[in-house]
Amino acid sequence: MNIVVLIKQVPDMERVKFDREKGVVDRKSAGTEINPFDLNALETAVSISEKMDAKVTVISMGLPSADEALKEAIARGAHEGILLSDRSFGGADTKATSKTLAGAISKIGKFDLIIAGEKTVDGDTGQVGPEIAEILDIPHISYVEKIEDINQDNIVAQCELWGGTYLKKAKFPVLITVTKYINEPRLPTFKSKMKARKAKITVWDMEELKEVLTLEEVGFKGSPTKVKKIEVPQSAKREGKLFRENINEGIEEIITVLEDKKVLGV
Ligand SMILES: Cc1cc2nc3c(=O)[nH]c(=O)nc-3n(C[C@H](O)[C@H](O)[C@H](O)COP(=O)(O)OP(=O)(O)OC[C@H]3O[C@@H](n4cnc5c(N)ncnc54)[C@H](O)[C@@H]3O)c2cc1C
């Protein structure tokens, strides 16, 4: 069985700062990490590969530095990493991102199961997984919380959606997106980290993908979404005033404040 896992390198959202003037994320202000939900996707794939005869290939589209994320994925149990990196991929919206990832998956050839995170912590659209399934014309199951059964032909997965629990069965090839509830991602060991540092990451640029993609389909050119403005919402400030001298005067003042703010009717 061939399993493809999609991982995105994202900024550490606990530390990253926003440039309010330019309305963009200041990516230099924090380090990067593998999107947390993608660690659940990887753990799902590695657990399956331990039970069945399966090869786990991780793919990421991003800057050349994303090879670090792929090496970490190998340290966590993946067998092979492929990085899609080219200047022409820059400025991609979810459609162009999905198109590029789908192109790479079809170049790999035989695949049975594609696993993505339910969403990323930076873009947060949750569109890329289902879009790839549509492009490849295969079924998908989103928000998977548990794999009930898996064999060489099909998968039965439990997912939570709109307050309901669904048990869905799909024949391979299929794409699933997983939530954080599906498992607890394992940590890499010192030994696996050392081994992964020497791992060779395959890099595919536009030239490598020209049989499956055109320049019009990728990056800015392939992106119908145009972001006009990004605003960082200001967090609401709390105001407080103490009335402690005269209790009756304090009550009067509080009533006046509440009436002014239209909390109490006048
Ligand atoms: C007009 C526009 C321009 C943009 N320009 C840029 C830009 O210049 N640079 C930039 O970095 N971003 C840019 N973005 C953001 C970019 O579109 C998203 O990073 C990307 O499409 C993924 O969307 P998402 O983060 O919402 O993923 P989601 O749909 O929330 O992700 C779901 C899952 O899909 C998989 N996945 C998502 N992205 C990748 C990836 N790159 N590689 C492998 N797996 C992945 C992961 O498994 C993930 O858990 C732009 C967006 C728009 C709308």
mmCIF file of C-alpha atoms and ligand atoms in Angstrom:
data_model
loop_
_atom_site.group_PDB
_atom_site.id
_atom_site.type_symbol
_atom_site.label_atom_id
_atom_site.label_comp_id
_atom_site.label_asym_id
_atom_site.label_seq_id
_atom_site.Cartn_x
_atom_site.Cartn_y
_atom_site.Cartn_z
ATOM 1 C CA MET A 1 0.000 0.000 0.000
ATOM 2 C CA ASN A 2 1.221 3.526 -0.797
ATOM 3 C CA ILE A 3 0.277 6.302 1.620
ATOM 4 C CA VAL A 4 0.902 9.987 0.859
ATOM 5 C CA VAL A 5 0.900 12.466 3.750
ATOM 6 C CA LEU A 6 0.634 16.211 3.132
ATOM 7 C CA ILE A 7 2.498 18.455 5.516
ATOM 8 C CA LYS A 8 2.818 22.219 5.593
ATOM 9 C CA GLN A 9 5.504 24.172 7.405
ATOM 10 C CA VAL A 10 3.817 26.966 9.361
ATOM 11 C CA PRO A 11 5.028 29.814 11.604
ATOM 12 C CA ASP A 12 4.982 29.122 15.352
ATOM 13 C CA MET A 13 1.634 30.844 16.006
ATOM 14 C CA GLU A 14 2.372 31.275 19.744
ATOM 15 C CA ARG A 15 5.268 33.608 18.929
ATOM 16 C CA VAL A 16 4.644 35.039 15.474
ATOM 17 C CA LYS A 17 3.979 38.785 15.208
ATOM 18 C CA PHE A 18 1.761 40.627 12.752
ATOM 19 C CA ASP A 19 2.936 43.679 10.850
ATOM 20 C CA ARG A 20 -0.156 45.857 11.426
ATOM 21 C CA GLU A 21 0.978 48.519 8.912
ATOM 22 C CA LYS A 22 1.513 46.137 6.001
ATOM 23 C CA GLY A 23 -1.242 43.768 7.168
ATOM 24 C CA VAL A 24 0.934 40.669 6.804
ATOM 25 C CA VAL A 25 2.405 38.006 9.032
ATOM 26 C CA ASP A 26 5.997 38.877 9.935
ATOM 27 C CA ARG A 27 7.363 35.403 9.197
ATOM 28 C CA LYS A 28 10.844 36.340 10.424
ATOM 29 C CA SER A 29 9.491 37.058 13.928
ATOM 30 C CA ALA A 30 9.160 33.373 14.860
ATOM 31 C CA GLY A 31 10.476 29.953 13.980
ATOM 32 C CA THR A 32 8.586 27.380 11.959
ATOM 33 C CA GLU A 33 7.087 24.012 12.772
ATOM 34 C CA ILE A 34 5.053 21.291 11.086
ATOM 35 C CA ASN A 35 1.373 22.234 11.122
ATOM 36 C CA PRO A 36 0.137 20.418 14.287
ATOM 37 C CA PHE A 37 -2.775 18.667 12.509
ATOM 38 C CA ASP A 38 -0.304 17.301 9.933
ATOM 39 C CA LEU A 39 1.559 15.537 12.750
ATOM 40 C CA ASN A 40 -1.711 13.683 13.437
ATOM 41 C CA ALA A 41 -1.919 12.856 9.703
ATOM 42 C CA LEU A 42 1.648 11.530 9.774
ATOM 43 C CA GLU A 43 1.063 9.506 12.946
ATOM 44 C CA THR A 44 -2.024 7.931 11.319
ATOM 45 C CA ALA A 45 0.039 6.891 8.291
ATOM 46 C CA VAL A 46 2.985 5.569 10.306
ATOM 47 C CA SER A 47 0.665 3.528 12.577
ATOM 48 C CA ILE A 48 -0.979 1.982 9.495
ATOM 49 C CA SER A 49 2.432 1.205 7.973
ATOM 50 C CA GLU A 50 3.424 -0.604 11.172
ATOM 51 C CA LYS A 51 0.384 -2.882 10.934
ATOM 52 C CA MET A 52 0.321 -3.394 7.166
ATOM 53 C CA ASP A 53 2.932 -3.389 4.449
ATOM 54 C CA ALA A 54 2.751 0.311 3.540
ATOM 55 C CA LYS A 55 5.176 2.961 2.284
ATOM 56 C CA VAL A 56 4.684 6.479 3.674
ATOM 57 C CA THR A 57 5.686 9.398 1.416
ATOM 58 C CA VAL A 58 5.447 12.932 2.801
ATOM 59 C CA ILE A 59 4.984 15.882 0.448
ATOM 60 C CA SER A 60 5.238 19.570 1.193
ATOM 61 C CA MET A 61 4.965 22.618 -1.042
ATOM 62 C CA GLY A 62 7.012 25.476 0.280
ATOM 63 C CA LEU A 63 10.325 27.276 0.474
ATOM 64 C CA PRO A 64 13.597 25.269 0.236
ATOM 65 C CA SER A 65 13.788 25.485 4.058
ATOM 66 C CA ALA A 66 10.706 23.234 4.271
ATOM 67 C CA ASP A 67 13.075 20.285 3.756
ATOM 68 C CA GLU A 68 13.631 20.556 7.539
ATOM 69 C CA ALA A 69 9.951 19.717 8.075
ATOM 70 C CA LEU A 70 10.262 16.729 5.735
ATOM 71 C CA LYS A 71 13.347 15.481 7.593
ATOM 72 C CA GLU A 72 11.434 15.781 10.859
ATOM 73 C CA ALA A 73 8.621 13.734 9.276
ATOM 74 C CA ILE A 74 11.183 11.059 8.350
ATOM 75 C CA ALA A 75 12.462 11.115 11.950
ATOM 76 C CA ARG A 76 8.853 10.514 13.014
ATOM 77 C CA GLY A 77 8.514 7.439 10.807
ATOM 78 C CA ALA A 78 7.932 8.482 7.161
ATOM 79 C CA HIS A 79 9.951 6.614 4.518
ATOM 80 C CA GLU A 80 10.445 9.327 1.897
ATOM 81 C CA GLY A 81 10.103 13.121 1.549
ATOM 82 C CA ILE A 82 9.301 15.183 -1.544
ATOM 83 C CA LEU A 83 9.547 18.979 -1.539
ATOM 84 C CA LEU A 84 7.735 21.000 -4.202
ATOM 85 C CA SER A 85 9.637 24.229 -4.483
ATOM 86 C CA ASP A 86 9.869 26.751 -7.288
ATOM 87 C CA ARG A 87 9.629 30.538 -7.560
ATOM 88 C CA SER A 88 6.574 30.110 -9.788
ATOM 89 C CA PHE A 89 4.689 28.419 -6.892
ATOM 90 C CA GLY A 90 4.816 31.700 -4.855
ATOM 91 C CA GLY A 91 1.571 33.580 -4.166
ATOM 92 C CA ALA A 92 -0.513 30.415 -4.447
ATOM 93 C CA ASP A 93 -4.052 30.454 -3.069
ATOM 94 C CA THR A 94 -5.730 27.200 -2.003
ATOM 95 C CA LYS A 95 -6.707 26.313 -5.581
ATOM 96 C CA ALA A 96 -3.161 26.662 -6.937
ATOM 97 C CA THR A 97 -1.739 24.909 -3.840
ATOM 98 C CA SER A 98 -4.135 21.977 -4.327
ATOM 99 C CA LYS A 99 -3.440 21.828 -8.045
ATOM 100 C CA THR A 100 0.333 21.686 -7.439
ATOM 101 C CA LEU A 101 0.074 19.026 -4.712
ATOM 102 C CA ALA A 102 -2.362 16.971 -6.830
ATOM 103 C CA GLY A 103 0.023 17.230 -9.809
ATOM 104 C CA ALA A 104 2.878 15.890 -7.676
ATOM 105 C CA ILE A 105 0.729 13.036 -6.341
ATOM 106 C CA SER A 106 -0.224 12.014 -9.866
ATOM 107 C CA LYS A 107 3.474 12.112 -10.831
ATOM 108 C CA ILE A 108 4.198 9.656 -7.982
ATOM 109 C CA GLY A 109 1.761 7.352 -9.770
ATOM 110 C CA LYS A 110 0.339 4.600 -7.597
ATOM 111 C CA PHE A 111 -1.218 5.803 -4.356
ATOM 112 C CA ASP A 112 -3.942 4.251 -2.190
ATOM 113 C CA LEU A 113 -4.453 6.629 0.692
ATOM 114 C CA ILE A 114 -3.748 10.375 0.955
ATOM 115 C CA ILE A 115 -3.832 11.848 4.465
ATOM 116 C CA ALA A 116 -3.956 15.585 5.217
ATOM 117 C CA GLY A 117 -4.623 17.607 8.350
ATOM 118 C CA GLU A 118 -8.152 18.986 8.767
ATOM 119 C CA LYS A 119 -6.723 22.529 8.444
ATOM 120 C CA THR A 120 -3.609 24.604 9.012
ATOM 121 C CA VAL A 121 -3.030 26.943 11.941
ATOM 122 C CA ASP A 122 -2.031 29.846 9.650
ATOM 123 C CA GLY A 123 -4.254 29.702 6.544
ATOM 124 C CA ASP A 124 -7.002 27.805 8.395
ATOM 125 C CA THR A 125 -9.241 27.279 5.338
ATOM 126 C CA GLY A 126 -9.493 23.473 5.497
ATOM 127 C CA GLN A 127 -9.910 23.515 1.700
ATOM 128 C CA VAL A 128 -6.710 21.918 0.419
ATOM 129 C CA GLY A 129 -7.502 18.280 1.306
ATOM 130 C CA PRO A 130 -10.996 18.107 -0.275
ATOM 131 C CA GLU A 131 -9.822 20.203 -3.273
ATOM 132 C CA ILE A 132 -7.046 17.697 -4.026
ATOM 133 C CA ALA A 133 -9.572 14.838 -3.885
ATOM 134 C CA GLU A 134 -11.802 16.684 -6.365
ATOM 135 C CA ILE A 135 -8.880 17.386 -8.724
ATOM 136 C CA LEU A 136 -7.748 13.734 -8.595
ATOM 137 C CA ASP A 137 -11.396 12.635 -8.931
ATOM 138 C CA ILE A 138 -11.288 10.349 -5.882
ATOM 139 C CA PRO A 139 -13.578 10.207 -2.812
ATOM 140 C CA HIS A 140 -12.657 11.935 0.423
ATOM 141 C CA ILE A 141 -13.633 11.665 4.084
ATOM 142 C CA SER A 142 -13.077 14.818 6.171
ATOM 143 C CA TYR A 143 -12.641 15.351 9.929
ATOM 144 C CA VAL A 144 -11.710 11.737 10.662
ATOM 145 C CA GLU A 145 -11.392 11.030 14.400
ATOM 146 C CA LYS A 146 -10.964 7.272 14.313
ATOM 147 C CA ILE A 147 -10.083 4.572 11.790
ATOM 148 C CA GLU A 148 -12.482 1.735 12.528
ATOM 149 C CA ASP A 149 -11.092 -0.660 9.937
ATOM 150 C CA ILE A 150 -8.561 -0.728 7.126
ATOM 151 C CA ASN A 151 -7.501 -3.472 4.719
ATOM 152 C CA GLN A 152 -5.824 -3.639 1.294
ATOM 153 C CA ASP A 153 -9.031 -2.499 -0.486
ATOM 154 C CA ASN A 154 -10.882 -0.009 1.677
ATOM 155 C CA ILE A 155 -11.094 2.080 4.824
ATOM 156 C CA VAL A 156 -13.882 2.602 7.363
ATOM 157 C CA ALA A 157 -13.515 5.879 9.227
ATOM 158 C CA GLN A 158 -15.479 7.669 11.919
ATOM 159 C CA CYS A 159 -15.836 11.415 11.610
ATOM 160 C CA GLU A 160 -17.529 14.188 13.521
ATOM 161 C CA LEU A 161 -19.434 16.696 11.449
ATOM 162 C CA TRP A 162 -22.083 19.270 12.353
ATOM 163 C CA GLY A 163 -22.762 17.674 15.735
ATOM 164 C CA GLY A 164 -23.196 14.171 14.276
ATOM 165 C CA THR A 165 -20.975 11.100 14.220
ATOM 166 C CA TYR A 166 -20.651 9.385 10.837
ATOM 167 C CA LEU A 167 -19.136 6.035 9.931
ATOM 168 C CA LYS A 168 -17.963 6.187 6.321
ATOM 169 C CA LYS A 169 -16.533 3.471 4.108
ATOM 170 C CA ALA A 170 -14.513 4.213 0.977
ATOM 171 C CA LYS A 171 -12.673 2.109 -1.541
ATOM 172 C CA PHE A 172 -9.041 3.031 -2.337
ATOM 173 C CA PRO A 173 -7.779 5.390 -3.655
ATOM 174 C CA VAL A 174 -9.223 7.832 -1.123
ATOM 175 C CA LEU A 175 -8.193 11.034 0.675
ATOM 176 C CA ILE A 176 -8.912 11.615 4.352
ATOM 177 C CA THR A 177 -8.372 14.659 6.543
ATOM 178 C CA VAL A 178 -7.817 14.042 10.239
ATOM 179 C CA THR A 179 -8.512 15.980 13.429
ATOM 180 C CA LYS A 180 -6.303 16.247 16.505
ATOM 181 C CA TYR A 181 -8.483 13.683 18.319
ATOM 182 C CA ILE A 182 -7.381 10.767 16.114
ATOM 183 C CA ASN A 183 -4.103 10.109 17.952
ATOM 184 C CA GLU A 184 -1.191 11.441 19.958
ATOM 185 C CA PRO A 185 1.748 12.029 17.570
ATOM 186 C CA ARG A 186 4.895 10.233 18.660
ATOM 187 C CA LEU A 187 8.104 12.146 19.310
ATOM 188 C CA PRO A 188 11.180 11.398 17.232
ATOM 189 C CA THR A 189 13.972 9.565 19.054
ATOM 190 C CA PHE A 190 17.572 10.803 19.108
ATOM 191 C CA LYS A 191 18.548 7.897 16.845
ATOM 192 C CA SER A 192 15.760 8.546 14.329
ATOM 193 C CA LYS A 193 16.638 12.267 14.286
ATOM 194 C CA MET A 194 20.281 11.498 13.507
ATOM 195 C CA LYS A 195 19.239 9.112 10.726
ATOM 196 C CA ALA A 196 16.783 11.630 9.274
ATOM 197 C CA ARG A 197 19.441 14.353 9.134
ATOM 198 C CA LYS A 198 21.220 12.294 6.484
ATOM 199 C CA ALA A 199 18.009 11.506 4.547
ATOM 200 C CA LYS A 200 17.870 12.751 0.956
ATOM 201 C CA ILE A 201 14.808 14.875 0.235
ATOM 202 C CA THR A 202 13.635 14.791 -3.380
ATOM 203 C CA VAL A 203 12.983 18.303 -4.720
ATOM 204 C CA TRP A 204 10.583 18.817 -7.597
ATOM 205 C CA ASP A 205 10.513 22.195 -9.322
ATOM 206 C CA MET A 206 8.327 23.327 -12.205
ATOM 207 C CA GLU A 207 10.667 21.669 -14.705
ATOM 208 C CA GLU A 208 10.197 18.302 -12.918
ATOM 209 C CA LEU A 209 6.418 18.767 -12.852
ATOM 210 C CA LYS A 210 5.910 20.115 -16.373
ATOM 211 C CA GLU A 211 4.296 16.858 -17.551
ATOM 212 C CA VAL A 212 1.528 17.250 -14.984
ATOM 213 C CA LEU A 213 1.253 21.045 -14.504
ATOM 214 C CA THR A 214 1.336 24.229 -16.556
ATOM 215 C CA LEU A 215 2.644 27.622 -15.407
ATOM 216 C CA GLU A 216 -0.904 28.979 -15.675
ATOM 217 C CA GLU A 217 -2.097 26.519 -12.996
ATOM 218 C CA VAL A 218 0.419 27.279 -10.250
ATOM 219 C CA GLY A 219 1.366 30.164 -7.960
ATOM 220 C CA PHE A 220 -0.020 33.657 -8.428
ATOM 221 C CA LYS A 221 -1.106 32.981 -12.039
ATOM 222 C CA GLY A 222 -3.168 29.955 -11.004
ATOM 223 C CA SER A 223 -4.830 31.780 -8.088
ATOM 224 C CA PRO A 224 -8.276 33.302 -8.613
ATOM 225 C CA THR A 225 -8.317 34.580 -4.982
ATOM 226 C CA LYS A 226 -6.974 38.107 -4.576
ATOM 227 C CA VAL A 227 -6.399 39.304 -1.009
ATOM 228 C CA LYS A 228 -7.304 43.020 -0.822
ATOM 229 C CA LYS A 229 -6.455 43.674 2.798
ATOM 230 C CA ILE A 230 -5.582 41.708 5.909
ATOM 231 C CA GLU A 231 -6.475 43.271 9.250
ATOM 232 C CA VAL A 232 -5.448 42.098 12.675
ATOM 233 C CA PRO A 233 -8.409 42.616 15.021
ATOM 234 C CA GLN A 234 -7.552 44.750 18.070
ATOM 235 C CA SER A 235 -8.209 42.876 21.278
ATOM 236 C CA ALA A 236 -10.895 44.603 23.362
ATOM 237 C CA LYS A 237 -9.483 46.561 26.317
ATOM 238 C CA ARG A 238 -11.024 46.124 29.764
ATOM 239 C CA GLU A 239 -11.825 49.309 31.677
ATOM 240 C CA GLY A 240 -12.457 49.450 35.381
ATOM 241 C CA LYS A 241 -13.407 52.048 37.999
ATOM 242 C CA LEU A 242 -13.736 51.572 41.738
ATOM 243 C CA PHE A 243 -16.411 53.339 43.841
ATOM 244 C CA ARG A 244 -15.437 52.878 47.456
ATOM 245 C CA GLU A 245 -15.997 56.183 49.355
ATOM 246 C CA ASN A 246 -19.782 56.412 49.725
ATOM 247 C CA ILE A 247 -21.871 53.382 48.822
ATOM 248 C CA ASN A 248 -25.036 55.392 47.888
ATOM 249 C CA GLU A 249 -23.126 57.862 45.720
ATOM 250 C CA GLY A 250 -21.299 54.918 44.137
ATOM 251 C CA ILE A 251 -24.583 53.207 43.227
ATOM 252 C CA GLU A 252 -25.884 56.465 41.690
ATOM 253 C CA GLU A 253 -22.709 56.811 39.646
ATOM 254 C CA ILE A 254 -22.855 53.199 38.465
ATOM 255 C CA ILE A 255 -26.507 53.669 37.364
ATOM 256 C CA THR A 256 -25.498 56.830 35.437
ATOM 257 C CA VAL A 257 -22.615 54.981 33.708
ATOM 258 C CA LEU A 258 -24.880 52.044 32.788
ATOM 259 C CA GLU A 259 -27.558 54.430 31.442
ATOM 260 C CA ASP A 260 -24.935 56.336 29.406
ATOM 261 C CA LYS A 261 -23.757 53.049 27.884
ATOM 262 C CA LYS A 262 -27.413 52.099 27.208
ATOM 263 C CA VAL A 263 -27.090 48.971 29.399
ATOM 264 C CA LEU A 264 -30.014 50.218 31.531
ATOM 265 C CA GLY A 265 -33.064 51.760 29.842
ATOM 266 C CA VAL A 266 -33.695 55.489 30.518
HETATM 267 C C1 LIG B 1 -4.240 35.276 -2.890
HETATM 268 C C2 LIG B 1 -3.444 34.455 -1.953
HETATM 269 C C3 LIG B 1 -2.086 34.568 -2.007
HETATM 270 C C4 LIG B 1 -1.312 33.824 -1.171
HETATM 271 N N1 LIG B 1 0.014 33.967 -1.265
HETATM 272 C C5 LIG B 1 0.794 33.250 -0.460
HETATM 273 C C6 LIG B 1 2.208 33.379 -0.541
HETATM 274 O O1 LIG B 1 2.728 34.143 -1.333
HETATM 275 N N2 LIG B 1 2.976 32.609 0.289
HETATM 276 C C7 LIG B 1 2.391 31.737 1.180
HETATM 277 O O2 LIG B 1 3.119 31.049 1.920
HETATM 278 N N3 LIG B 1 1.052 31.585 1.280
HETATM 279 C C8 LIG B 1 0.240 32.325 0.481
HETATM 280 N N4 LIG B 1 -1.096 32.178 0.579
HETATM 281 C C9 LIG B 1 -1.629 31.205 1.516
HETATM 282 C C10 LIG B 1 -1.805 29.883 0.778
HETATM 283 O O3 LIG B 1 -2.876 29.937 -0.068
HETATM 284 C C11 LIG B 1 -2.081 28.798 1.770
HETATM 285 O O4 LIG B 1 -0.938 28.704 2.587
HETATM 286 C C12 LIG B 1 -2.281 27.454 1.100
HETATM 287 O O5 LIG B 1 -3.168 27.509 0.025
HETATM 288 C C13 LIG B 1 -2.816 26.416 2.055
HETATM 289 O O6 LIG B 1 -4.060 26.847 2.547
HETATM 290 P P1 LIG B 1 -4.373 26.656 4.064
HETATM 291 O O7 LIG B 1 -3.186 27.053 4.851
HETATM 292 O O8 LIG B 1 -5.671 27.306 4.349
HETATM 293 O O9 LIG B 1 -4.500 25.057 4.150
HETATM 294 P P2 LIG B 1 -5.711 24.134 4.640
HETATM 295 O O10 LIG B 1 -6.635 23.893 3.530
HETATM 296 O O11 LIG B 1 -6.274 24.645 5.945
HETATM 297 O O12 LIG B 1 -4.835 22.820 4.906
HETATM 298 C C14 LIG B 1 -5.400 21.520 5.007
HETATM 299 C C15 LIG B 1 -4.289 20.508 4.868
HETATM 300 O O13 LIG B 1 -3.773 20.530 3.533
HETATM 301 C C16 LIG B 1 -2.371 20.229 3.549
HETATM 302 N N5 LIG B 1 -1.624 21.388 3.042
HETATM 303 C C17 LIG B 1 -1.989 22.692 2.974
HETATM 304 N N6 LIG B 1 -1.014 23.433 2.413
HETATM 305 C C18 LIG B 1 -0.001 22.586 2.125
HETATM 306 C C19 LIG B 1 1.302 22.735 1.548
HETATM 307 N N7 LIG B 1 1.774 23.920 1.141
HETATM 308 N N8 LIG B 1 2.061 21.629 1.409
HETATM 309 C C20 LIG B 1 1.624 20.402 1.796
HETATM 310 N N9 LIG B 1 0.421 20.200 2.360
HETATM 311 C C21 LIG B 1 -0.384 21.275 2.517
HETATM 312 C C22 LIG B 1 -2.015 19.936 5.008
HETATM 313 O O14 LIG B 1 -2.157 18.562 5.263
HETATM 314 C C23 LIG B 1 -3.082 20.715 5.768
HETATM 315 O O15 LIG B 1 -3.304 20.239 7.077
HETATM 316 C C24 LIG B 1 -1.905 32.924 -0.228
HETATM 317 C C25 LIG B 1 -3.282 32.834 -0.162
HETATM 318 C C26 LIG B 1 -4.045 33.587 -1.010
HETATM 319 C C27 LIG B 1 -5.536 33.462 -0.892
#
